[in-house]
Coordinates of C-alpha atoms in Angstrom, one line a residue:
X1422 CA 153.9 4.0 195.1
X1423 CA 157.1 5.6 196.8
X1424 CA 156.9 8.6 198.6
X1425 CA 160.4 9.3 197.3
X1426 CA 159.0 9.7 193.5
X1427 CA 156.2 12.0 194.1
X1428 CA 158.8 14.2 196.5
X1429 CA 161.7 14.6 194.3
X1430 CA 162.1 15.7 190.7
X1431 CA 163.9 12.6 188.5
X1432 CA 167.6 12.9 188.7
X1433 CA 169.6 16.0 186.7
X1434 CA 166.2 18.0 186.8
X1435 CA 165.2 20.8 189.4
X1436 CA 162.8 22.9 190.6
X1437 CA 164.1 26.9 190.1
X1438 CA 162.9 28.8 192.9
X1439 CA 161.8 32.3 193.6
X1440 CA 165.0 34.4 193.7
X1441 CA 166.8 32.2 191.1
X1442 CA 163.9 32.3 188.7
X1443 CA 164.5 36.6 188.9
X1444 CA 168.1 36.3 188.1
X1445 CA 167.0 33.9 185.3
X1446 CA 164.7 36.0 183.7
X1447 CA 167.0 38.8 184.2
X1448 CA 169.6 37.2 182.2
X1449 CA 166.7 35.9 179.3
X1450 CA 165.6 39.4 179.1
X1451 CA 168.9 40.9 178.9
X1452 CA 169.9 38.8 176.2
X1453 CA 166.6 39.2 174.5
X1454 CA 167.3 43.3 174.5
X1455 CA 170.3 42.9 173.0
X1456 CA 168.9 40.3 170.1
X1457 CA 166.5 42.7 169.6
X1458 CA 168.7 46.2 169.4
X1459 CA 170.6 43.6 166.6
X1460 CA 167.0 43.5 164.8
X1461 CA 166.8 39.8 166.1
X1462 CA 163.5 38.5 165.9
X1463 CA 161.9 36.0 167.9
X1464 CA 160.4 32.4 167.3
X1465 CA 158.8 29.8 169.2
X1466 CA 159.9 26.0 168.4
X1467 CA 158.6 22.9 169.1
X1468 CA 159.7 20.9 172.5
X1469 CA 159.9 17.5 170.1
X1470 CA 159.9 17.0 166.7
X1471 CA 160.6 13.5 164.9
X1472 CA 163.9 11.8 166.2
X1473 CA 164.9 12.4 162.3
X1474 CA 165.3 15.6 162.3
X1475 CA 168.1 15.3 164.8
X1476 CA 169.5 12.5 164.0
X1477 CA 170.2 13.3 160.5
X1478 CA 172.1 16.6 161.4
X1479 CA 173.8 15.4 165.0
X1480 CA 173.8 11.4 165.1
X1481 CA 176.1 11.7 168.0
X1482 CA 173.9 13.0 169.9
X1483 CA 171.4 10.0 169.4
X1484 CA 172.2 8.5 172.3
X1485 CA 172.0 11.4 174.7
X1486 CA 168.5 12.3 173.7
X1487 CA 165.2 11.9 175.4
X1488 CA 163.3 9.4 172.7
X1489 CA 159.5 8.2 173.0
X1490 CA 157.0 7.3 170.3
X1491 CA 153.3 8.9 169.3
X1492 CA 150.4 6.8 169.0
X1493 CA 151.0 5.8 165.6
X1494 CA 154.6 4.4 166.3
X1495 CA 157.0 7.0 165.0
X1496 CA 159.9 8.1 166.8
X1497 CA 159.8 11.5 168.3
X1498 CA 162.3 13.1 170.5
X1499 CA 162.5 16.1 172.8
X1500 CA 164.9 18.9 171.1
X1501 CA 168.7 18.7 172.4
X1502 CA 169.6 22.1 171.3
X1503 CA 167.3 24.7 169.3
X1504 CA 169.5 25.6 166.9
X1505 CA 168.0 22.3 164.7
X1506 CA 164.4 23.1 164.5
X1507 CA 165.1 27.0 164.1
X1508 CA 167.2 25.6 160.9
X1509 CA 164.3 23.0 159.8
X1510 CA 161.7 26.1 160.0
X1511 CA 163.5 28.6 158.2
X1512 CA 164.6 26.1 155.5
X1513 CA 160.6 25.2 155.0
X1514 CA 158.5 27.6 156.0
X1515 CA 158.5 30.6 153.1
X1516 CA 157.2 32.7 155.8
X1517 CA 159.6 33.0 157.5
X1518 CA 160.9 35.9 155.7
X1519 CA 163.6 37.5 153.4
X1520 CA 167.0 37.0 153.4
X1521 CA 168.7 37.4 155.7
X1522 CA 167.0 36.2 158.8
X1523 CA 167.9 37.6 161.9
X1524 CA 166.1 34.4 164.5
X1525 CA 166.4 34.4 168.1
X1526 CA 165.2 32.7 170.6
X1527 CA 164.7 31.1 174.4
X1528 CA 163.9 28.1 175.6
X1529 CA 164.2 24.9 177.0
X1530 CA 166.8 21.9 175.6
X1531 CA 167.2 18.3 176.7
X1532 CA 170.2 15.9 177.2
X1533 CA 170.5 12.6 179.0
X1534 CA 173.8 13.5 180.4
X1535 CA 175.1 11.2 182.9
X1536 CA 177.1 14.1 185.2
X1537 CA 175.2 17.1 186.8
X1538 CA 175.7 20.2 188.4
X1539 CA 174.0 23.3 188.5
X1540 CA 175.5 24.0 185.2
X1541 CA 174.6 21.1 183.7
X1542 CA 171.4 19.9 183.3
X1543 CA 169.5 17.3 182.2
X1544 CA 166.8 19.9 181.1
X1545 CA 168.5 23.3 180.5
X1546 CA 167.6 27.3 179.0
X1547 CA 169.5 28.5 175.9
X1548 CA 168.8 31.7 174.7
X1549 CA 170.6 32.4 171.0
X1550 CA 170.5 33.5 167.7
X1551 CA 171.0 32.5 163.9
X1552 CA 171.7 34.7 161.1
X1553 CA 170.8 32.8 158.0
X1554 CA 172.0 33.7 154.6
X1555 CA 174.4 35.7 154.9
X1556 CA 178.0 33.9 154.4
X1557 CA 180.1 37.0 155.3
X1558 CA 182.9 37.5 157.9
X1559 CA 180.6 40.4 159.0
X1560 CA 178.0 37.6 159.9
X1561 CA 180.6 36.0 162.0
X1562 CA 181.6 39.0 164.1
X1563 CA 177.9 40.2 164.4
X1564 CA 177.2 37.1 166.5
X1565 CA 180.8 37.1 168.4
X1566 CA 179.6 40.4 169.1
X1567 CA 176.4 40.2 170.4
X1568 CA 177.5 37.2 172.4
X1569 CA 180.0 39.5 174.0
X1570 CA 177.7 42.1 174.7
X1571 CA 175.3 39.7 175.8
X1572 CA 177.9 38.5 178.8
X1573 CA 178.7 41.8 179.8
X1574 CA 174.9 43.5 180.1
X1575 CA 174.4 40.4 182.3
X1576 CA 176.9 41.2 184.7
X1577 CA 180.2 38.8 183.6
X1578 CA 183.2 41.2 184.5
X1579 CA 185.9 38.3 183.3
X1580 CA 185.4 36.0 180.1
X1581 CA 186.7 35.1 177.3
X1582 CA 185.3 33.7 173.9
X1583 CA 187.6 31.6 172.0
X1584 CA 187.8 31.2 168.3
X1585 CA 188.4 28.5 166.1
X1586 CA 188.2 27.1 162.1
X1587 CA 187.2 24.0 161.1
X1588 CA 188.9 24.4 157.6
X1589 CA 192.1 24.8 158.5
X1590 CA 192.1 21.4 160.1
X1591 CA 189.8 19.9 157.3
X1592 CA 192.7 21.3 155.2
X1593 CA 195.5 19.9 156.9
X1594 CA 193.6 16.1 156.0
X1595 CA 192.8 16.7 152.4
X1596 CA 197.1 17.5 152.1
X1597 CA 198.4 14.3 153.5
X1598 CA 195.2 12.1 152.5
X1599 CA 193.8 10.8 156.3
X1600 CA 191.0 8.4 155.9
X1601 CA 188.3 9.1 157.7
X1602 CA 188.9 7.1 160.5
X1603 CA 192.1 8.4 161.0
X1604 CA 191.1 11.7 161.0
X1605 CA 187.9 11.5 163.2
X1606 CA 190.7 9.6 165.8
X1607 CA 193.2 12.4 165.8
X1608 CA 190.8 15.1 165.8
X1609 CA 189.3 13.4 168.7
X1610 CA 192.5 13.3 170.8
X1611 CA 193.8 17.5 169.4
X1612 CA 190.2 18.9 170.7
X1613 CA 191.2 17.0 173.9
X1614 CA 193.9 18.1 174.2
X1615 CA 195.6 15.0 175.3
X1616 CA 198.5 15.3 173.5
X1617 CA 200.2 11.6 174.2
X1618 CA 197.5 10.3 172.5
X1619 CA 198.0 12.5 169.6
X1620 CA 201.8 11.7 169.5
X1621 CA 200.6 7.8 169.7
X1622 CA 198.2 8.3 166.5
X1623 CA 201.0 10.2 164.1
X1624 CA 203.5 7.7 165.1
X1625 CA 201.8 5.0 163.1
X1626 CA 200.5 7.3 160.4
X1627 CA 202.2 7.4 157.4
X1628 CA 202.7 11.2 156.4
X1629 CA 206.0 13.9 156.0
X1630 CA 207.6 14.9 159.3
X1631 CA 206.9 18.4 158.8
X1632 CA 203.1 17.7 158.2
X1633 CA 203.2 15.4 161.7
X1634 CA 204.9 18.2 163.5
X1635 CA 201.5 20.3 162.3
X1636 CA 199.2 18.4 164.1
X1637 CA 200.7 17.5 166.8
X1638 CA 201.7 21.2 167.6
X1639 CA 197.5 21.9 166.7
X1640 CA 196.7 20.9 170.3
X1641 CA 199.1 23.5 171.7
X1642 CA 198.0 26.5 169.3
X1643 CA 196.2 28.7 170.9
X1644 CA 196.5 31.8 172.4
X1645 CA 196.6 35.5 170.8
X1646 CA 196.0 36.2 166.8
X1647 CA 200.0 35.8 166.3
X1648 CA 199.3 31.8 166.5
X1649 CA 197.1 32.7 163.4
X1650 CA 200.3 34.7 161.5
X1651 CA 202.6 31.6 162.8
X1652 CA 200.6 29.5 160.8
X1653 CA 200.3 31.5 157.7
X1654 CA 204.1 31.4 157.5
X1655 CA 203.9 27.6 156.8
X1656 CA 204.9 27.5 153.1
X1657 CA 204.1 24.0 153.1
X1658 CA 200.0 24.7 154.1
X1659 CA 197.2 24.2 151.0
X1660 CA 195.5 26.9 150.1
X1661 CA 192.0 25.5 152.0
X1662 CA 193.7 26.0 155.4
X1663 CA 195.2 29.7 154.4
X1664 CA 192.3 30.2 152.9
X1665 CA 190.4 29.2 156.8
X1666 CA 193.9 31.1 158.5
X1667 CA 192.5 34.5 156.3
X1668 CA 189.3 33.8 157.5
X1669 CA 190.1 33.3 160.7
X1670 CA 192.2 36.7 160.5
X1671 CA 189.4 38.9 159.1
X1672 CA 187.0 38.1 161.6
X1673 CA 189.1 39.3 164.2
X1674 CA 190.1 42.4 162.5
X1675 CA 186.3 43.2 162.7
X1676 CA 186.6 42.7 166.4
X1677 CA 189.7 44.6 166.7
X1678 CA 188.1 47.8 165.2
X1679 CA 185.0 47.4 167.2
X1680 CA 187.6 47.1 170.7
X1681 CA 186.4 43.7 171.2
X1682 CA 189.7 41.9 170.6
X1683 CA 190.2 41.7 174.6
X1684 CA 187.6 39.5 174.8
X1685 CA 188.9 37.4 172.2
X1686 CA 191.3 34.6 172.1
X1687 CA 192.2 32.2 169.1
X1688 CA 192.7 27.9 169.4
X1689 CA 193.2 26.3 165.9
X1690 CA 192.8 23.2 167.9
X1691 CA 189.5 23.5 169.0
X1692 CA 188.2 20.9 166.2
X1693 CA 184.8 19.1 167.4
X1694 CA 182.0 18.5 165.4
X1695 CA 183.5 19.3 162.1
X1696 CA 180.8 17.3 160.4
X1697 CA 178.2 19.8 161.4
X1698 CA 180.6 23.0 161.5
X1699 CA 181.8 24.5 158.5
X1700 CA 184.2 27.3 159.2
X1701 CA 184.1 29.6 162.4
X1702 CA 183.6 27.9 165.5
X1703 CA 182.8 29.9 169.1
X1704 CA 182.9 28.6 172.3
X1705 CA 182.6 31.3 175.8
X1706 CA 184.3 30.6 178.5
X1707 CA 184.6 32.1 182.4
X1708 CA 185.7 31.4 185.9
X1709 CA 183.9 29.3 188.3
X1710 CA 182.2 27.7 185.6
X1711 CA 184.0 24.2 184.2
X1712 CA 182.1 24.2 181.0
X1713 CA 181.8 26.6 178.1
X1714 CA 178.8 29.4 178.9
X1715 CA 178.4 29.8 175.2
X1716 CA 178.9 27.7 171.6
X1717 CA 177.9 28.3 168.2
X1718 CA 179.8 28.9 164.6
X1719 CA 179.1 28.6 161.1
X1720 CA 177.2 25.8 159.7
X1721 CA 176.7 26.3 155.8
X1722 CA 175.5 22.7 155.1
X1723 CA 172.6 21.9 157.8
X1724 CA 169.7 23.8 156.0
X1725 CA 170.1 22.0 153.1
X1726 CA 169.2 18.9 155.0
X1727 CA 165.9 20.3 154.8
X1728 CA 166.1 21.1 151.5
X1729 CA 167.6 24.7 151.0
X1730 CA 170.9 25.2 150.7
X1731 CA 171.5 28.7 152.2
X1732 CA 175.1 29.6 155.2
X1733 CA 173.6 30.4 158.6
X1734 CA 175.8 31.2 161.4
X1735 CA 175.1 31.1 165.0
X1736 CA 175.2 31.1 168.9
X1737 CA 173.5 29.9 171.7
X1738 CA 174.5 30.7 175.3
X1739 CA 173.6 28.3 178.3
X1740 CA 171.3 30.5 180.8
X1741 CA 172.0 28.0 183.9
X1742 CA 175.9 28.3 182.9
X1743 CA 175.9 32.1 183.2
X1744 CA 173.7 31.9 186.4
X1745 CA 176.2 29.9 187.9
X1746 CA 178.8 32.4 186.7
X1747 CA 177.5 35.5 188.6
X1748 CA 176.1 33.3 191.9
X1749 CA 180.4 32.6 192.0
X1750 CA 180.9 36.6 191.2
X1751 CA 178.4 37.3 193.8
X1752 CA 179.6 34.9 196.6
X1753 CA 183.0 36.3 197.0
X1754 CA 183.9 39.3 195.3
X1755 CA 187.9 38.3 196.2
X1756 CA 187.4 35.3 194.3
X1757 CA 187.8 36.6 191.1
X1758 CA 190.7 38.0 191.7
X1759 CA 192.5 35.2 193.5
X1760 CA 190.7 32.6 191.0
X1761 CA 193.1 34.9 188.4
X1762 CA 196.1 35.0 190.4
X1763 CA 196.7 31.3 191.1
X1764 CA 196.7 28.3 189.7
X1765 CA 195.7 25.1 192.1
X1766 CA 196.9 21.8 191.8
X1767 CA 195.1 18.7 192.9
X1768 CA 197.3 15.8 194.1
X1769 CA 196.1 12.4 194.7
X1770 CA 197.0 11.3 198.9
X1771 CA 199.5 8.9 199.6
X1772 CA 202.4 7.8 197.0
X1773 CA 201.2 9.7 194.1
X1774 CA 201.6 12.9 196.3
X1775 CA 204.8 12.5 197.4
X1776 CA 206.5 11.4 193.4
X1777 CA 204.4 14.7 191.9
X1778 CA 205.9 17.3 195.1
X1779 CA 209.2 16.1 194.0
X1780 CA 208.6 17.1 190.3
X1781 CA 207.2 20.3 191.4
X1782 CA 210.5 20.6 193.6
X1783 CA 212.5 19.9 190.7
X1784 CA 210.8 22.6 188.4
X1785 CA 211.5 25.3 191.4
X1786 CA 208.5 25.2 193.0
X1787 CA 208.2 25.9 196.9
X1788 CA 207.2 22.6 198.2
X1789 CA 208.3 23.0 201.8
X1790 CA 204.9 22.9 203.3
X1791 CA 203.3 20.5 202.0
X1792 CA 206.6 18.1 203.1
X1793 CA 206.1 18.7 206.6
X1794 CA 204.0 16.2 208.6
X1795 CA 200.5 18.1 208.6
X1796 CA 196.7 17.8 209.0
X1797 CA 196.7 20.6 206.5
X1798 CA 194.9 19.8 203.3
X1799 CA 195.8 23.1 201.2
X1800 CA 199.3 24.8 200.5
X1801 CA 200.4 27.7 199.1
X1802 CA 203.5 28.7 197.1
X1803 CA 202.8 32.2 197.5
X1804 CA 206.2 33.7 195.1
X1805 CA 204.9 31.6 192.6
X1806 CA 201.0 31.7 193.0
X1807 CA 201.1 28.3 193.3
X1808 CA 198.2 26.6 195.5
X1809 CA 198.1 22.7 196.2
X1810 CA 195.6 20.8 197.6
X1811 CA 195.4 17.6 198.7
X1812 CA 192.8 15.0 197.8
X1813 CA 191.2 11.2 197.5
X1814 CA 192.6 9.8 194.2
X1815 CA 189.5 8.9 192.6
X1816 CA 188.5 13.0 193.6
X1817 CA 191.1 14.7 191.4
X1818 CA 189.2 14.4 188.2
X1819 CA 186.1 15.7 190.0
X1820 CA 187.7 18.6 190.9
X1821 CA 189.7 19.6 188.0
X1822 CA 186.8 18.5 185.6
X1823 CA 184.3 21.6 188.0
X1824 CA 186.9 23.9 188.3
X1825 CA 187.7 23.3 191.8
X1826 CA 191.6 23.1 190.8
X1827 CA 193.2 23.9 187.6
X1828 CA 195.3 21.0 186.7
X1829 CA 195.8 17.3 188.8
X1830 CA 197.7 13.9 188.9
X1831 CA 196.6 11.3 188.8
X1832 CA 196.4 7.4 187.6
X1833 CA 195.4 6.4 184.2
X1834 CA 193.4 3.8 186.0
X1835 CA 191.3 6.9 187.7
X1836 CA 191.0 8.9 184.7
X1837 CA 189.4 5.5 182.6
X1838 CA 187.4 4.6 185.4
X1839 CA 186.1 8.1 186.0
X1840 CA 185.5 9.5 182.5
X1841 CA 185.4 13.3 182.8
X1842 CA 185.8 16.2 180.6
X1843 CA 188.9 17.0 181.2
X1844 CA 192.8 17.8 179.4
X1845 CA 195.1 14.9 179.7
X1846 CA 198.0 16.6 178.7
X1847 CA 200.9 14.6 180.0
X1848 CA 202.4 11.4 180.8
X1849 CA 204.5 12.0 183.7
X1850 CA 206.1 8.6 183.8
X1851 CA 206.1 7.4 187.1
X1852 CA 203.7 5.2 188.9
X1853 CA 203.6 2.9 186.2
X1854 CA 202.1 -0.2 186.1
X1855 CA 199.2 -2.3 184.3
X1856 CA 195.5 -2.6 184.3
X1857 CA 194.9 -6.6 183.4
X1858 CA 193.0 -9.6 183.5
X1859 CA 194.1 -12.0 186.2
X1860 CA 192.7 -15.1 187.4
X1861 CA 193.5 -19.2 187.7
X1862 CA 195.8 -20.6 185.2
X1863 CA 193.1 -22.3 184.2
X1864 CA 190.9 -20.1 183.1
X1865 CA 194.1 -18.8 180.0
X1866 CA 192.6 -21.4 177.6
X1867 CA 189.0 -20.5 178.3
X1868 CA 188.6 -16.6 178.9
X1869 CA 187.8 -16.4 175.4
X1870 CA 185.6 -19.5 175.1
X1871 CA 183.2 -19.2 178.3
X1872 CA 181.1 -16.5 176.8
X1873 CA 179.5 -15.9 180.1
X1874 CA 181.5 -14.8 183.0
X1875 CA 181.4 -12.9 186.0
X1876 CA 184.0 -10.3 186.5
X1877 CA 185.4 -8.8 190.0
X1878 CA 186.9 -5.5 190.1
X1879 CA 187.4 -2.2 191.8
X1880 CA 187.1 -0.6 188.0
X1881 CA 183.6 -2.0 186.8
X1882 CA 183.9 0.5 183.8
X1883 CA 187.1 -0.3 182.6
X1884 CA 185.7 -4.1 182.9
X1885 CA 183.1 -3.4 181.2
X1886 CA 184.5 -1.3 178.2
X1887 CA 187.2 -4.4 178.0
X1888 CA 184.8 -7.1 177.6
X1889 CA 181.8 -5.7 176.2
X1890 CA 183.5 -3.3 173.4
X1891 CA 186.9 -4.7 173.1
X1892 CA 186.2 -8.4 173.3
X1893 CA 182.2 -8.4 172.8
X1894 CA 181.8 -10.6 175.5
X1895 CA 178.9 -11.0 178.0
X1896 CA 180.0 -10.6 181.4
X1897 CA 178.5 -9.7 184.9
X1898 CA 180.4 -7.1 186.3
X1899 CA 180.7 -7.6 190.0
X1900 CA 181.7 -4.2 192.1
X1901 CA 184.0 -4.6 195.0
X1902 CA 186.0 -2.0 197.0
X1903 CA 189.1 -4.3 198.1
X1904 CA 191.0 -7.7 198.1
X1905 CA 189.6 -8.4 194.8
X1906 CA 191.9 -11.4 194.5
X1907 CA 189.4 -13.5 196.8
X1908 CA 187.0 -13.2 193.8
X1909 CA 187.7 -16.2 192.3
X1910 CA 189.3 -18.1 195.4
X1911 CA 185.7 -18.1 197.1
X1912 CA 183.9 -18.7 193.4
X1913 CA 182.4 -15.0 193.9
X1914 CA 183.8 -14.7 189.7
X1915 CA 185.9 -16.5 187.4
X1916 CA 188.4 -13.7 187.1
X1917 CA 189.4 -10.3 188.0
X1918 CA 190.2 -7.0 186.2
X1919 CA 193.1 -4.6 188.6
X1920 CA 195.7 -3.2 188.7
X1921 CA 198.9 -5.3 188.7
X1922 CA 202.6 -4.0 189.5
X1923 CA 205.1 -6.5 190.3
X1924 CA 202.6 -9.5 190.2
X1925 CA 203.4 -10.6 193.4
X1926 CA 200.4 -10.2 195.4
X1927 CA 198.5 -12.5 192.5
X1928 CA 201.1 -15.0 192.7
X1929 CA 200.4 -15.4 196.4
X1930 CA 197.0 -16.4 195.8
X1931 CA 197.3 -18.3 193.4
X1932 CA 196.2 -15.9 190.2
X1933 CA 198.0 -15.2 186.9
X1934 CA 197.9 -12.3 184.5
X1935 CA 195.8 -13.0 181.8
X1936 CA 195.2 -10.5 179.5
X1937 CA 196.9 -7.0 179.6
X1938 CA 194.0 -4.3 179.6
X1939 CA 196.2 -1.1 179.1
X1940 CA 199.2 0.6 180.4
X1941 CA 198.9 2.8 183.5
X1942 CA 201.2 5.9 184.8
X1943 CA 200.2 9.1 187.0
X1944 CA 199.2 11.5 184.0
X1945 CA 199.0 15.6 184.1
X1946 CA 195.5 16.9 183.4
X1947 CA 194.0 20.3 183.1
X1948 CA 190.7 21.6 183.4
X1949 CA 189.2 23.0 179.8
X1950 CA 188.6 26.5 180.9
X1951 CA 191.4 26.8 183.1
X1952 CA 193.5 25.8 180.1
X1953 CA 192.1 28.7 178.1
X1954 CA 191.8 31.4 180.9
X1955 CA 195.2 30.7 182.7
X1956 CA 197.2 29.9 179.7
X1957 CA 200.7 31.2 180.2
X1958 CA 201.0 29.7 183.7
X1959 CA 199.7 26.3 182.9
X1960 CA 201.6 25.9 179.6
X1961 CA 204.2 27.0 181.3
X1962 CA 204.0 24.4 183.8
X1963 CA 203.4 21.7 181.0
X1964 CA 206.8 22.9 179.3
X1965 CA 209.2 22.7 182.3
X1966 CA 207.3 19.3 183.5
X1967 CA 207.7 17.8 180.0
X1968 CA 211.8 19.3 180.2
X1969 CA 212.0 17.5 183.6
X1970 CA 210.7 13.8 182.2
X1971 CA 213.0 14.3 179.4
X1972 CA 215.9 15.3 181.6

């Protein structure tokens, strides 16, 4: 047996100790008061229940849940959110009282995530509630309320809670007659944010101009409740996405006379999971934390999976997510404040560095520091509240994805290879070149013969989503860190997947292009809650970048 395994808890798990566990239960308790002052009753759920019970109300989520069988051979799987099994026990147990039901609740989820932080478990606390049958705009602004009051009895001095409406998109599709695959795709890329993939999409769709123009402006509209009265001014919208715009608006009026609207901010493009949501959809955002503190909405459709068809509405905050929240509040009390006050760019060292200062030079930026020859690693443009730091390339996503800086450049090569939850919000043109397939001449007739290959590369993922999802070929993905072109020279693999500019250095050992992967060019990308919390400045950044290129 290794010591290791009986010393360590298994990876993106973790002991909480003495003090953390007191400002854990602080926050459970706090938000249990305030459940219970809403006349918020609590329930006690099972850890696991049969997979089928999740899959057939999130099967996206199959694959990021914790599945084992019982003795007799039947699926089971440990609960990836409580919201589910709350729905299943108030659709089938009569007991559970009139309507309607006021549930909260505390407890443990699961999700085999691949990341971690402290923020983001593999086992984490979400403390919530659901109010079930009750369809009202009241409903909604009962549970935006008691998630507001929630973060500020637990100490959260700056947040914001963002609202969206899954209708009004839903709406948009039913007028110019998406398939489904067209919509999920699009959808996809206008929650993300990443608006050249959006603009990619609509160019080979065949709808009106003006109804293109619509979603591809749905990425950038958010803000204040006036994006909602922009919208309503569309003469051309159907009547289910005014209908989801009125909705939209009379929730917030709630807010408005209760003198929550300050916490409150609107994004019609915030569009994921509109399978399971049905109308208004929540997410809670604050500094130091790079992933939302709080999600929920309405979902009108899951109970009747279990065979009642009643609206429930709902919101479950992440414990660990506001712990890490008030440990960043309590660390520095400046940081808030300057956190506010500036925005900080990551650049990638080297070439990359030196092509994005001169954009920033170009858009009026103060760039003169970080031109002189320096050990320096951080730099401040202090007119413009403007900090810059400096950074490994394949680091930038890492710290835009947690926070660390607001917005980064970087290769497309390091965004694919990396994967994180991030914006991508603009192609900034230069540092282009490909992502291919190179390897012997000889190996052009039988790349897609030889079934069985090995594969060298510095980008084992990008290999491996080529081959295995995009060709369906069995490969052996061989990791190396430089001269990949001795690969197949030495017989180490049969070809090579890197990045290729001019072509030259292939030619000099005797490799060819193959097969193009994808495109490549340093990109602009944001971090999610910086995008919310920091609008104006980094929108504003985006606009006189994307002027710039255009130039």
């Amino acid at each position: 047996m290794s010591f290791g395994k009986i010393t360590h808890t298994p990876v993106g798990l973790a002991d909480v100790l003495c003090d953390e566990y007191e400002l854990k239960l602080r926050i459970e308790n706090t938000a249990c008061t305030v459940f219970k002052d809403y006349g918020y009753r609590m329930v006690q759920i099972p850890t696991f229940e049969y997979f089928d019970v999740y899959n057939v109300t999130t099967p996206t989520q199959a694959e990021h849940m914790f599945k084992f069988f019982d003795n007799d051979g039947r699926m089971l799987a440990l609960r990836p959110d409580l919201t589910t099994s709350v729905a299943r026990m108030a659709a089938t147990k009569p007991a559970a009282g009139k309507l309607p039901l006021r549930i909260s609740y505390c407890g443990s989820a699961f999700r085999n995530e691949e990341n971690f932080s402290q923020a983001r478990q593999r086992e984490f606390t979400q403390v919530g509630v659901e109010l079930i049958g009750d369809n009202s705009v009241n409903a909604d602004a009962e549970i935006i309320q008691i998630a507001i009051e929630t973060f500020l009895k637990s100490g959260i001095k700056n947040f914001q809670i963002d609202l969206g409406q899954v209708e009004f998109f839903k709406g948009l599709v039913e007028q110019t007659g998406l398939s489904d695959s067209e919509s999920d795709l699009i959808r996809s890329h206008i929650n993300d944010k990443d608006f050249i993939a959006v603009q990619s999409v609509l160019d080979n769709l065949n709808i009106n101009s003006n109804m293109k123009s619509m979603f591809q402006n749905l990425a950038t509209m958010f803000g204040g409740i006036e994006i909602v009265d922009k919208a309503l001014c569309d003469n051309d919208l159907n009547q289910r996405s005014k209908d989801a715009l009125k909705n939209l608006k009379d929730v917030y009026s709630i807010l408005v006379e209760k003198d929550l609207d300050k916490y409150v901010s609107i994004d019609l493009g915030m569009v994921q999971n509109i399978d399971y949501y049905t109308g208004i959809i929540i997410r809670g955002f604050t500094y130091g934390v790079g992933f939302p503190i709080c999600s929920g909405g309405r979902y009108d459709n899951l109970l009747a999976k279990f065979g009642r068809d009643i609206p429930a509405t709902g919101i479950a905050i992440g414990v660990e997510r506001v712990m890490a929240s008030i440990y960043d509040e309590n660390n520095d009390s400046d940081k808030e404040i300057s956190s506010s006050e500036y925005v900080t760019v990551a650049l990638a060292k080297g070439r990359l560095a030196e092509l994005s200062v001169d954009i920033f030079e170009k858009i009026g930026f103060d760039v003169n520091q970080i031109k002189e020859k320096t050990r320096k690693l951080i730099f401040t443009d202090e007119e413009n509240k403007l900090k810059f730091i400096l950074v490994k390339a394949s680091d930038v996503p890492t710290y835009v994805e947690y926070g660390a800086a607001d917005i980064g450049i970087v290769g497309k090569d390091t965004l694919l290879e990396n994967n994180k939850n991030l914006y991508e919000v603009l192609d900034l043109g230069f540092g282009k070149c490909k992502m291919a397939v190179a390897g012997p001449k000889e190996m052009k007739d039988r790349i897609d013969k030889q079934n069985i290959m090995r594969v060298a590369s510095k980008y084992p993922r990008i290999a491996r989503e080529y081959f295995h999802k995009v060709k369906g070929q069995t490969v052996d993905i061989i990791k190396l860190n430089g001269s990949v072109e001795l690969g197949p020279l030495v017989g180490l693999s049969d070809v090579i997947v890197d990045i290729v500019e001019s072509g030259k250095t292939l030619k000099e050992n005797g490799l060819d292009v193959l097969e193009k992967i994808c495109d490549l060019s340093a990109r602009l990308v944001v971090n999610r809650v910086s995008m919310k919390l920091k609008r104006d400045k980094i929108v504003d950044i985006i606009q006189k970048m994307k002027g710039e290129i255009n130039c």
